[in-house]
Short mmCIF file of C-alpha atoms in Angstrom, two decimals:
data_model
loop_
_atom_site.label_atom_id
_atom_site.label_comp_id
_atom_site.label_asym_id
_atom_site.label_seq_id
_atom_site.Cartn_x
_atom_site.Cartn_y
_atom_site.Cartn_z
CA MET A 37 20.64 -15.57 -6.65
CA THR A 38 16.85 -15.15 -6.80
CA SER A 39 16.72 -16.72 -10.25
CA LEU A 40 18.89 -19.65 -9.10
CA ILE A 41 16.71 -20.37 -6.08
CA GLY A 42 13.64 -20.14 -8.29
CA GLN A 43 15.05 -22.79 -10.61
CA ILE A 44 15.74 -25.12 -7.68
CA VAL A 45 12.45 -24.60 -5.86
CA PHE A 46 9.97 -24.26 -8.69
CA PRO A 47 8.73 -27.25 -10.70
CA PRO A 48 9.91 -28.96 -12.77
CA SER A 49 13.04 -29.71 -10.73
CA ASN A 50 15.56 -32.48 -10.26
CA GLY A 51 13.32 -34.55 -8.01
CA TYR A 52 13.35 -32.07 -5.14
CA LYS A 53 9.86 -31.75 -3.67
CA VAL A 54 9.78 -28.49 -1.80
CA TRP A 55 6.29 -29.24 -0.49
CA GLU A 56 7.81 -32.15 1.50
CA ASP A 57 10.64 -30.13 3.05
CA PRO A 58 9.69 -28.91 6.57
CA SER A 59 12.63 -26.47 6.57
CA PHE A 60 11.34 -24.68 3.47
CA PHE A 61 7.80 -23.33 3.62
CA LYS A 62 8.06 -19.97 1.86
CA TRP A 63 10.10 -18.15 -0.78
CA ARG A 64 9.90 -14.37 -1.46
CA LYS A 65 6.85 -14.30 0.80
CA ARG A 66 6.52 -11.17 2.89
CA ASP A 67 6.18 -11.38 6.65
CA GLY A 68 2.66 -11.55 7.99
CA HIS A 69 1.08 -8.24 8.98
CA VAL A 70 -2.24 -6.65 9.85
CA PRO A 71 -4.40 -5.71 6.82
CA LEU A 72 -3.40 -2.23 5.60
CA HIS A 73 -4.54 -0.31 2.52
CA CYS A 74 -3.36 3.03 1.13
CA HIS A 75 -5.76 5.91 0.49
CA GLU A 76 -5.34 9.16 -1.39
CA SER A 77 -6.18 11.24 1.68
CA VAL A 78 -7.30 10.99 5.29
CA GLU A 79 -10.81 12.10 4.38
CA GLY A 80 -10.94 9.50 1.59
CA SER A 81 -10.04 6.75 4.04
CA LEU A 82 -12.67 7.87 6.53
CA ARG A 83 -15.26 8.10 3.76
CA TYR A 84 -14.48 4.53 2.74
CA TRP A 85 -15.05 3.16 6.23
CA TYR A 86 -18.08 5.37 6.72
CA GLU A 87 -19.74 3.59 3.79
CA ARG A 88 -18.54 0.09 4.73
CA ASN A 89 -19.67 0.32 8.34
CA LYS A 90 -23.28 0.68 7.22
CA VAL A 91 -23.53 -3.10 6.78
CA ASP A 92 -26.73 -4.49 8.26
CA ILE A 93 -25.99 -7.68 10.18
CA VAL A 94 -29.55 -8.91 9.64
CA VAL A 95 -28.93 -9.02 5.89
CA SER A 96 -26.38 -11.81 6.38
CA LYS A 97 -29.23 -14.14 7.30
CA SER A 98 -30.51 -13.88 3.74
CA ALA A 99 -27.25 -15.19 2.24
CA VAL A 100 -27.78 -17.75 -0.52
CA TRP A 101 -26.05 -21.14 -0.54
CA ASP A 102 -26.98 -22.38 -4.00
CA ASP A 103 -25.20 -21.88 -7.34
CA SER A 104 -26.00 -18.17 -7.36
CA ALA A 105 -23.72 -17.79 -4.32
CA VAL A 106 -20.74 -17.64 -6.71
CA SER A 107 -21.83 -14.44 -8.40
CA GLU A 108 -22.85 -12.98 -5.04
CA ALA A 109 -19.38 -13.72 -3.65
CA LEU A 110 -17.65 -12.07 -6.62
CA ASP A 111 -19.90 -9.03 -6.27
CA CYS A 112 -18.93 -8.87 -2.60
CA ALA A 113 -15.21 -8.99 -3.48
CA ALA A 114 -15.65 -6.10 -5.93
CA TYR A 115 -17.64 -4.11 -3.35
CA TRP A 116 -14.91 -4.23 -0.72
CA VAL A 117 -12.26 -2.77 -3.03
CA LYS A 118 -14.55 -0.10 -4.44
CA GLY A 119 -13.33 3.24 -3.19
CA LEU A 120 -9.78 1.95 -2.62
CA PRO A 121 -7.68 3.73 -5.27
CA PHE A 122 -4.63 1.53 -4.77
CA VAL A 123 -6.28 -1.89 -4.51
CA THR A 124 -7.60 -4.08 -7.32
CA SER A 125 -9.42 -7.37 -6.89
CA LEU A 126 -8.36 -10.25 -9.14
CA SER A 127 -11.26 -12.38 -7.95
CA GLY A 128 -13.31 -13.61 -10.87
CA HIS A 129 -13.32 -16.47 -13.36
CA TRP A 130 -9.85 -17.89 -14.04
CA LYS A 131 -8.68 -20.52 -16.49
CA PHE A 132 -8.25 -23.87 -14.71
CA LEU A 133 -6.85 -27.35 -15.27
CA LEU A 134 -6.54 -30.13 -12.69
CA SER A 135 -3.56 -32.52 -12.92
CA GLN A 136 -3.51 -35.77 -10.94
CA HIS A 137 0.07 -35.30 -9.72
CA PRO A 138 2.89 -32.74 -10.07
CA GLY A 139 4.55 -34.68 -12.87
CA SER A 140 1.52 -34.38 -15.16
CA ILE A 141 1.10 -30.61 -15.18
CA PRO A 142 1.32 -29.04 -18.68
CA PRO A 143 4.91 -27.99 -19.48
CA ASN A 144 5.51 -24.26 -19.09
CA PHE A 145 1.85 -23.56 -18.35
CA TRP A 146 3.08 -20.47 -16.45
CA ASP A 147 4.57 -18.90 -19.56
CA SER A 148 2.90 -15.74 -20.91
CA SER A 149 2.52 -17.24 -24.38
CA PHE A 150 0.93 -20.48 -23.16
CA GLN A 151 -2.37 -21.25 -24.92
CA ASP A 152 -5.09 -21.94 -22.35
CA SER A 153 -8.10 -21.60 -24.66
CA THR A 154 -9.03 -25.29 -24.16
CA TRP A 155 -9.02 -25.02 -20.38
CA THR A 156 -12.22 -24.66 -18.41
CA THR A 157 -12.95 -21.75 -16.06
CA ILE A 158 -13.40 -21.75 -12.32
CA PRO A 159 -14.45 -18.98 -9.96
CA VAL A 160 -11.76 -17.54 -7.68
CA PRO A 161 -12.17 -17.73 -4.75
CA SER A 162 -13.57 -21.28 -4.51
CA ASN A 163 -12.63 -24.89 -3.82
CA TRP A 164 -12.20 -26.99 -6.93
CA GLN A 165 -13.94 -29.98 -5.28
CA MET A 166 -17.14 -27.90 -5.25
CA HIS A 167 -16.97 -27.46 -9.03
CA GLY A 168 -16.72 -31.06 -10.21
CA PHE A 169 -12.97 -31.64 -9.80
CA ASP A 170 -11.42 -34.23 -7.50
CA ARG A 171 -13.41 -35.23 -4.39
CA PRO A 172 -13.96 -33.68 -0.96
CA ILE A 173 -12.70 -35.65 2.04
CA TYR A 174 -13.98 -35.55 5.60
CA THR A 175 -11.85 -36.86 8.46
CA ASN A 176 -12.19 -36.66 12.23
CA THR A 177 -9.32 -38.36 14.06
CA THR A 178 -7.46 -39.99 11.15
CA TYR A 179 -5.32 -38.55 8.37
CA PRO A 180 -6.70 -38.59 4.82
CA PHE A 181 -3.51 -40.27 3.53
CA PRO A 182 -0.91 -42.78 4.82
CA LEU A 183 0.97 -41.46 7.85
CA ASN A 184 4.59 -40.94 6.75
CA PRO A 185 5.68 -37.38 7.64
CA PRO A 186 6.87 -35.29 5.92
CA LYS A 187 6.01 -37.34 2.82
CA VAL A 188 2.65 -36.94 1.09
CA PRO A 189 1.05 -39.23 -1.53
CA GLU A 190 2.47 -39.32 -5.04
CA ASP A 191 -1.12 -38.95 -6.18
CA ASN A 192 -1.16 -35.29 -5.18
CA PRO A 193 -3.72 -33.33 -7.27
CA CYS A 194 -2.46 -29.99 -8.58
CA GLY A 195 -4.70 -27.14 -9.66
CA CYS A 196 -3.25 -24.98 -12.44
CA TYR A 197 -4.70 -21.45 -12.62
CA ARG A 198 -4.18 -18.66 -15.16
CA THR A 199 -5.50 -15.11 -15.44
CA TYR A 200 -4.45 -11.64 -16.67
CA PHE A 201 -4.37 -8.15 -15.20
CA LEU A 202 -3.50 -4.57 -16.18
CA LEU A 203 -1.83 -1.91 -14.05
CA PRO A 204 -3.44 1.56 -14.20
CA ARG A 205 -1.36 4.62 -15.03
CA GLU A 206 -2.22 6.09 -11.61
CA TRP A 207 -0.03 3.42 -10.00
CA GLU A 208 3.10 4.58 -11.77
CA GLY A 209 6.06 4.98 -9.41
CA ARG A 210 4.50 2.77 -6.73
CA ARG A 211 5.46 -0.70 -5.54
CA ILE A 212 3.15 -3.53 -6.63
CA PHE A 213 2.21 -6.47 -4.40
CA LEU A 214 0.31 -9.68 -5.16
CA HIS A 215 -1.79 -10.72 -2.17
CA PHE A 216 -3.48 -14.12 -1.72
CA GLU A 217 -5.84 -14.15 1.24
CA ALA A 218 -5.58 -17.94 1.56
CA VAL A 219 -4.70 -20.97 -0.58
CA ASP A 220 -4.99 -24.66 0.38
CA SER A 221 -2.46 -26.18 0.84
CA ALA A 222 0.73 -24.96 -0.89
CA PHE A 223 1.22 -22.94 -4.06
CA PHE A 224 3.69 -21.47 -6.56
CA ALA A 225 3.06 -18.20 -8.41
CA TRP A 226 4.46 -16.77 -11.66
CA VAL A 227 4.02 -13.31 -13.22
CA ASN A 228 4.76 -13.01 -16.94
CA GLY A 229 6.48 -16.40 -16.81
CA GLU A 230 8.82 -15.45 -13.95
CA PRO A 231 8.59 -17.17 -10.54
CA VAL A 232 7.57 -14.66 -7.87
CA GLY A 233 6.89 -16.76 -4.78
CA TYR A 234 6.02 -19.94 -2.92
CA SER A 235 3.87 -20.27 0.20
CA GLN A 236 2.35 -22.79 2.58
CA ASP A 237 -0.36 -22.31 5.24
CA SER A 238 -3.93 -22.84 4.18
CA ARG A 239 -5.55 -20.16 6.33
CA LEU A 240 -3.08 -17.26 6.26
CA PRO A 241 -2.29 -14.74 3.50
CA GLY A 242 0.64 -15.05 1.14
CA GLU A 243 1.97 -11.75 -0.22
CA PHE A 244 4.74 -11.14 -2.75
CA GLU A 245 6.24 -8.01 -4.26
CA ILE A 246 6.01 -8.17 -8.06
CA SER A 247 7.11 -4.63 -8.98
CA GLY A 248 10.03 -5.81 -11.11
CA PHE A 249 8.03 -8.48 -12.96
CA CYS A 250 5.14 -6.40 -14.34
CA HIS A 251 4.73 -4.35 -17.50
CA PRO A 252 4.82 -0.56 -16.92
CA CYS A 253 1.71 1.01 -15.42
CA GLY A 254 -0.58 2.48 -18.06
CA SER A 255 1.20 0.68 -20.91
CA GLY A 256 -1.91 -1.33 -21.78
CA LYS A 257 0.13 -4.58 -21.80
CA ARG A 258 -1.52 -7.51 -20.09
CA ASN A 259 0.36 -9.22 -17.28
CA SER A 260 -0.11 -12.98 -17.00
CA LEU A 261 -0.52 -14.61 -13.61
CA ALA A 262 -0.16 -18.37 -13.19
CA VAL A 263 -0.60 -20.34 -9.97
CA GLN A 264 0.00 -24.01 -9.20
CA VAL A 265 -1.79 -25.26 -6.07
CA MET A 266 -0.82 -28.53 -4.36
CA ARG A 267 -3.57 -30.37 -2.51
CA TRP A 268 -1.15 -31.98 -0.04
CA SER A 269 2.06 -30.69 1.56
CA ASP A 270 4.03 -31.39 4.73
CA GLY A 271 1.90 -28.65 6.29
CA SER A 272 -1.13 -30.92 5.90
CA TYR A 273 0.14 -32.93 8.88
CA LEU A 274 -0.24 -29.84 11.07
CA GLU A 275 -3.62 -28.86 9.64
CA ASP A 276 -5.34 -32.19 10.24
CA GLN A 277 -8.48 -31.72 12.30
CA ASP A 278 -12.19 -32.34 12.33
CA HIS A 279 -13.08 -30.66 9.03
CA TRP A 280 -13.66 -31.08 5.31
CA TRP A 281 -10.49 -31.23 3.19
CA LEU A 282 -11.04 -28.83 0.31
CA SER A 283 -8.43 -27.31 -2.00
CA GLY A 284 -7.74 -24.29 -4.18
CA ILE A 285 -7.60 -20.51 -4.01
CA HIS A 286 -10.44 -20.21 -1.51
CA ARG A 287 -10.15 -16.54 -0.54
CA ASP A 288 -9.75 -13.29 -2.49
CA VAL A 289 -6.70 -12.33 -4.55
CA LEU A 290 -5.68 -8.67 -4.55
CA LEU A 291 -3.23 -6.34 -6.23
CA LEU A 292 -1.88 -3.64 -3.91
CA ALA A 293 0.00 -0.48 -4.88
CA LYS A 294 2.07 1.22 -2.20
CA PRO A 295 4.60 4.08 -2.11
CA LYS A 296 8.33 3.44 -2.21
CA VAL A 297 8.36 3.81 1.56
CA PHE A 298 5.21 2.74 3.42
CA ILE A 299 3.82 1.50 6.72
CA ALA A 300 4.12 -2.29 6.67
CA ASP A 301 2.78 -3.27 10.09
CA TYR A 302 1.80 -1.94 13.49
CA PHE A 303 1.24 -3.17 17.06
CA PHE A 304 -1.43 -1.37 19.09
CA LYS A 305 -1.72 -1.29 22.88
CA SER A 306 -3.94 0.70 25.22
CA ILE A 307 -3.39 1.14 28.97
CA LEU A 308 -6.55 2.12 30.83
CA ALA A 309 -6.26 4.40 33.86
CA GLU A 310 -7.52 3.01 37.16
CA ASP A 311 -10.39 5.51 37.25
CA THR A 312 -11.13 4.80 33.53
CA SER A 313 -11.01 8.54 32.79
CA TYR A 314 -8.39 8.13 30.11
CA ALA A 315 -6.25 5.56 28.29
CA ASP A 316 -2.64 5.82 27.20
CA LEU A 317 -2.27 4.70 23.59
CA GLN A 318 0.91 3.15 22.24
CA VAL A 319 1.45 2.10 18.65
CA GLU A 320 4.65 0.62 17.33
CA VAL A 321 4.97 1.02 13.57
CA ARG A 322 7.18 -0.87 11.15
CA ILE A 323 8.16 0.97 7.96
CA ASP A 324 9.12 -0.79 4.74
CA TYR A 325 11.79 1.09 2.82
CA LEU A 326 13.94 0.41 -0.24
CA ASN A 327 17.69 -0.04 -0.14
CA GLU A 328 18.25 3.45 -1.53
CA THR A 329 16.54 4.87 1.58
CA PRO A 330 18.74 3.93 4.58
CA GLU A 331 16.89 3.35 7.82
CA GLU A 332 18.80 6.12 9.60
CA ASN A 333 17.44 8.63 7.04
CA ILE A 334 13.77 7.70 7.47
CA LEU A 335 13.03 10.29 10.13
CA ALA A 336 15.09 12.88 8.28
CA ARG A 337 12.98 12.45 5.13
CA PHE A 338 9.59 11.47 6.54
CA THR A 339 7.24 12.39 9.34
CA ILE A 340 4.80 9.91 10.83
CA ASP A 341 1.77 10.26 13.05
CA ALA A 342 -1.57 8.58 13.67
CA ALA A 343 -5.09 9.55 14.65
CA LEU A 344 -8.00 7.71 16.23
CA TYR A 345 -11.53 8.48 15.02
CA ASP A 346 -14.81 7.63 16.74
CA THR A 347 -16.95 5.92 14.12
CA GLY A 348 -19.97 5.85 16.44
CA SER A 349 -20.43 9.60 16.06
CA TRP A 350 -20.82 9.20 12.29
CA TYR A 351 -24.29 7.69 12.58
CA SER A 352 -25.62 9.45 15.68
CA GLY A 353 -27.85 11.91 13.81
CA ASN A 354 -29.65 12.55 10.53
CA ASP A 355 -26.80 14.01 8.50
CA ASN A 356 -28.09 13.11 5.02
CA GLY A 357 -24.59 12.02 4.11
CA HIS A 358 -23.07 15.47 4.78
CA ILE A 359 -21.04 14.66 7.86
CA ASN A 360 -17.66 16.14 8.74
CA LEU A 361 -15.71 12.93 9.22
CA LEU A 362 -12.50 14.72 10.15
CA SER A 363 -14.18 16.23 13.21
CA SER A 364 -14.64 12.78 14.77
CA ILE A 365 -11.00 12.59 15.85
CA VAL A 366 -10.67 11.58 19.51
CA ALA A 367 -6.92 11.06 19.88
CA HIS A 368 -3.75 12.12 18.09
CA LEU A 369 -0.62 9.97 18.36
CA GLN A 370 2.80 11.48 17.74
CA LEU A 371 6.26 10.04 17.34
CA ASP A 372 8.18 9.27 20.52
CA SER A 373 11.90 9.59 19.83
CA SER A 374 12.95 7.61 22.94
CA GLN A 375 14.62 4.28 22.38
CA ASN A 376 12.32 2.23 24.62
CA ARG A 377 11.13 -0.77 22.59
CA TYR A 378 8.82 -3.06 24.50
CA LEU A 379 5.83 -3.81 22.31
CA GLY A 380 5.44 -6.32 19.49
CA PHE A 381 8.58 -5.62 17.47
CA THR A 382 11.31 -3.06 16.89
CA GLY A 383 9.81 -0.08 15.12
CA TYR A 384 8.85 3.56 15.50
CA MET A 385 6.82 4.35 18.62
CA LEU A 386 3.75 6.61 18.52
CA LYS A 387 2.06 7.71 21.73
CA GLY A 388 -1.14 9.54 22.56
CA LYS A 389 -3.94 9.84 25.10
CA LEU A 390 -7.64 9.04 24.72
CA LEU A 391 -9.90 10.93 27.15
CA MET A 392 -13.10 9.35 28.45
CA PRO A 393 -12.80 6.12 26.44
CA LYS A 394 -15.98 4.23 25.64
CA LEU A 395 -15.42 0.86 27.25
CA TRP A 396 -16.42 -2.48 25.79
CA SER A 397 -19.05 -4.52 27.57
CA ALA A 398 -20.30 -8.05 26.92
CA GLU A 399 -23.83 -6.85 27.60
CA GLN A 400 -23.83 -4.51 24.61
CA GLU A 401 -25.67 -5.41 21.45
CA ALA A 402 -23.48 -6.02 18.41
CA ASN A 403 -24.87 -2.95 16.68
CA ASP A 404 -24.01 -0.76 19.67
CA LEU A 405 -20.33 -1.64 19.94
CA ASN A 406 -17.97 1.33 20.21
CA LEU A 407 -15.74 1.02 17.16
CA CYS A 408 -12.85 3.28 16.26
CA CYS A 409 -10.85 3.83 13.09
CA LEU A 410 -7.05 4.12 13.35
CA LEU A 411 -5.34 6.00 10.50
CA PHE A 412 -1.62 6.49 9.91
CA ASN A 413 0.11 9.30 8.03
CA LEU A 414 3.56 8.76 6.55
CA ILE A 415 4.46 12.02 4.85
CA LEU A 416 7.44 12.66 2.59
CA LEU A 417 9.28 15.82 3.58
CA TYR A 418 11.32 16.09 0.40
CA SER A 419 11.97 13.99 -2.69
CA GLY A 420 14.61 15.38 -5.02
CA GLY A 421 13.31 17.79 -7.65
CA ARG A 422 9.65 16.89 -7.07
CA ARG A 423 9.47 18.87 -3.84
CA LEU A 424 8.83 22.62 -3.95
CA ARG A 425 9.27 24.79 -0.86
CA TRP A 426 8.71 28.44 0.00
CA ARG A 427 9.17 30.65 3.01
CA ASN A 428 6.18 33.00 3.33
CA GLY A 429 5.55 32.89 -0.39
CA LYS A 430 9.20 33.34 -1.41
CA GLU A 431 11.49 30.65 -2.76
CA PRO A 432 14.30 30.08 -0.21
CA ARG A 433 17.96 30.32 -0.99
CA LYS A 434 19.85 27.12 -1.65
CA ASN A 435 21.07 25.12 1.37
CA ARG A 436 18.86 27.17 3.73
CA SER A 437 17.54 25.03 6.57
CA ARG A 438 13.79 24.50 6.83
CA GLN A 439 12.00 26.95 9.08
CA ALA A 440 8.57 27.42 10.58
CA GLY A 441 6.16 28.54 7.90
CA ASP A 442 7.80 26.53 5.08
CA ILE A 443 5.48 24.80 2.66
CA GLY A 444 6.22 21.40 1.16
CA LEU A 445 4.37 20.24 -1.93
CA GLN A 446 4.56 16.61 -3.01
CA ILE A 447 3.22 15.69 -6.45
CA GLU A 448 0.78 12.78 -6.12
CA GLU A 449 -0.92 12.71 -9.51
CA GLN A 450 -0.47 14.36 -12.91
CA LYS A 451 -3.03 14.43 -15.68
CA ASN A 452 -2.21 16.68 -18.63
CA ASP A 453 -1.59 20.08 -17.04
CA GLU A 454 -3.56 19.34 -13.87
CA TYR A 455 -1.66 18.20 -10.78
CA LYS A 456 -2.79 16.83 -7.45
CA PHE A 457 -0.51 17.88 -4.58
CA HIS A 458 -0.13 16.96 -0.95
CA VAL A 459 0.58 20.16 0.96
CA LEU A 460 2.77 20.11 4.05
CA LEU A 461 2.86 23.10 6.39
CA LEU A 462 5.79 23.20 8.78
CA CYS A 463 4.86 24.50 12.20
CA LYS A 464 7.98 23.91 14.29
CA LYS A 465 11.37 22.25 14.40
CA SER A 466 12.53 19.74 16.99
CA GLY A 467 15.47 20.34 19.28
CA ASP A 468 17.95 18.36 17.22
CA GLY A 469 17.22 20.48 14.16
CA ASN A 470 16.54 17.48 11.91
CA LEU A 471 13.11 16.09 12.72
CA MET A 472 10.36 18.23 11.23
CA GLU A 473 6.80 18.25 12.57
CA PHE A 474 3.91 19.28 10.32
CA THR A 475 0.46 20.41 11.31
CA GLN A 476 -2.24 17.80 10.79
CA SER A 477 -4.96 20.34 10.07
CA GLY A 478 -2.85 21.91 7.35
CA ARG A 479 -2.62 18.78 5.17
CA ARG A 480 -4.99 18.44 2.31
CA PHE A 481 -5.04 17.46 -1.32
CA LEU A 482 -5.25 20.42 -3.68
CA ARG A 483 -6.24 20.96 -7.26
CA CYS A 484 -3.49 22.64 -9.24
CA VAL A 485 -3.46 24.02 -12.79
CA LYS A 486 -0.27 24.87 -14.64
CA TYR A 487 -0.09 27.49 -17.38
CA LYS A 488 2.63 29.39 -19.17
CA VAL A 489 3.01 33.13 -19.70
CA GLY A 490 5.97 34.69 -21.49
CA GLY A 491 8.22 31.64 -21.20
CA CYS A 492 7.58 31.21 -17.47
CA GLN A 493 5.48 28.58 -15.71
CA PHE A 494 2.77 29.57 -13.24
CA TRP A 495 1.01 27.31 -10.76
CA GLN A 496 -2.44 28.06 -9.33
CA TRP A 497 -3.88 26.35 -6.22
CA TYR A 498 -7.51 26.37 -5.08
CA ASP A 499 -9.43 25.56 -1.88
CA LEU A 500 -6.51 25.46 0.50
CA GLU A 501 -7.70 25.33 4.11
CA ILE A 502 -5.14 26.40 6.70
CA SER A 503 -5.42 26.74 10.45
CA ALA A 504 -4.48 30.30 11.39
CA ASN A 505 -3.62 29.17 14.91
CA ASN A 506 -0.83 26.90 13.67
CA ILE A 507 0.95 29.15 11.18
CA PRO A 508 -0.17 32.76 11.61
CA ASP A 509 2.85 34.24 9.81
CA LEU A 510 1.99 32.32 6.65
CA LEU A 511 -1.51 33.75 6.45
CA GLN A 512 -0.18 37.29 6.42
CA THR A 513 0.95 36.94 2.83
CA ILE A 514 -1.22 34.10 1.47
CA ASP A 515 -4.95 34.30 0.92
CA GLN A 516 -6.76 31.50 2.75
CA LYS A 517 -9.09 30.63 -0.13
CA GLN A 518 -6.81 31.08 -3.12
CA ILE A 519 -3.03 31.09 -3.08
CA CYS A 520 -1.60 33.66 -5.44
CA ALA A 521 0.33 32.31 -8.40
CA PHE A 522 3.97 31.60 -7.79
CA GLN A 523 6.38 32.12 -10.61
CA LEU A 524 8.85 29.34 -11.29
CA LYS A 525 11.57 29.98 -13.82
CA THR A 526 11.74 27.35 -16.52
CA ASN A 527 14.83 25.71 -17.91
CA LYS A 528 14.58 27.99 -20.94
CA LEU A 529 14.75 31.05 -18.74
CA ARG A 530 17.70 29.66 -16.80
CA VAL A 531 19.50 28.83 -20.03
CA ALA A 532 18.84 32.37 -21.27
CA LEU A 533 20.31 33.78 -18.07
CA VAL A 534 23.42 31.61 -18.42
CA ILE A 535 23.88 32.71 -22.04
CA SER A 536 23.43 36.33 -20.96
CA TRP A 537 26.13 35.98 -18.32
CA ILE A 538 28.46 34.37 -20.87
CA LEU A 539 27.88 37.25 -23.30
CA ILE A 540 28.52 39.81 -20.56
CA VAL A 541 31.79 38.06 -19.63
CA LEU A 542 32.85 37.98 -23.30
CA VAL A 543 32.06 41.67 -23.75
CA LEU A 544 34.02 42.57 -20.64
CA TRP A 545 36.93 40.38 -21.76
CA VAL A 546 36.97 41.96 -25.24
CA LYS A 547 36.72 45.44 -23.73
CA THR A 548 39.57 44.71 -21.33
CA ASN A 549 41.80 43.38 -24.10
CA GLY A 550 40.96 46.41 -26.23
CA ASP A 551 41.96 48.76 -23.40
CA ASN A 552 45.23 46.87 -22.89
CA GLU A 553 46.09 47.10 -26.59
CA HIS A 554 45.34 50.82 -26.57
CA VAL A 555 47.77 51.33 -23.65
CA GLU A 556 50.55 49.40 -25.37
CA ASP A 557 50.17 51.47 -28.53
#
């Protein structure tokens, strides 16, 4: 079905102009959402914003507006994704060709094998009118073309873009998304010659999932990305205003890598008490999940919470960069299992309380505003054979229900024989026996080394920090600074045990038959 729709919608077609159809303004485009990026840990996310919030507003007055602004803009795009392990910027110099109308675009220019060596280059993001192509148009109260909605002129310039990208090995097993911050006015996108999406709206993002269209992560194979941008569309009638008409990919293009199940959107609301001594916080969260993870199993397999951090405390003293960012937490929001849904959309409700909130005032200087950082945690409780669990240092029996003191370990990264784990420490079980709550202070990424001794695998963890107040029984048997090695039987050992049992059964069977024959004699 997707392929069929792509053939109908994407050029060339049988005369159907999708950009003149008011009932069709997107295809495979994800719903709009607040900007969200994944981090490898809570501390890593806080560290990222700690560095980015150091921006000096005064420096913006020194911004350049000549030709060197292009390189400055590309440097800025690279700066904002630095430190984001699951975000890559595609902003840079792309191959570019301008066609005067949709019928004159090069045939199959979106194909991976298309030769674009004769094309010129253009910086992305930019407007092609500012680089010698086409002409800018300024209008105030009139349209820049004959008024005949939803039709647009046949002379409709089309910008053809091409670039390439690689997917790192660290993104293996994650979902890949192609994110355009803004494109004017409508555009088609192809990955490796396959249509992946269509979007209109010149000032809003267009995001498409491209997981099934890319070469495997870490394979070293280049993925081709082709984009066709239409200068005019039926949306141009709604966007007419007192401004310059400029076209192209005029904001950043990003690649995003997210888990199989991730937080897709949220709606935040705060209710201030009459005496301003506290504020009730409510956050409704929407989770994106694959078909193989039914919605009713989300809470059985995952736990979700959120925390609010006071960024103002990060810069209050001379810390020389050695600040404990995790200690700046001012509110913790936990899942509310009630069915009351009254915020922005139907989702999972998180609630918390913020004591003595710092209130906004119009009299404050911009540099003195009280800013906070809201972080979400969506933690996998178990995932097939990749989850390991123990009860007080001992592997539990099969089918035993999870209990307080259990440890969950989720593999996040593997490099040779070194593993990076997310540790989950279970502190209590809810009344229904299904929803598991994990301590926030007990979660941390660990360094793990695997080694073999006598046919068995051993795993060694270092620098595990655990709160003794949350799980005192666990600390009785596990050292707080170095967890003793746990022995996991390998497949070879299990096979040897099975063979041993078979041999024992055979010996007993032979012995029994021998005894029977002796009696008959």
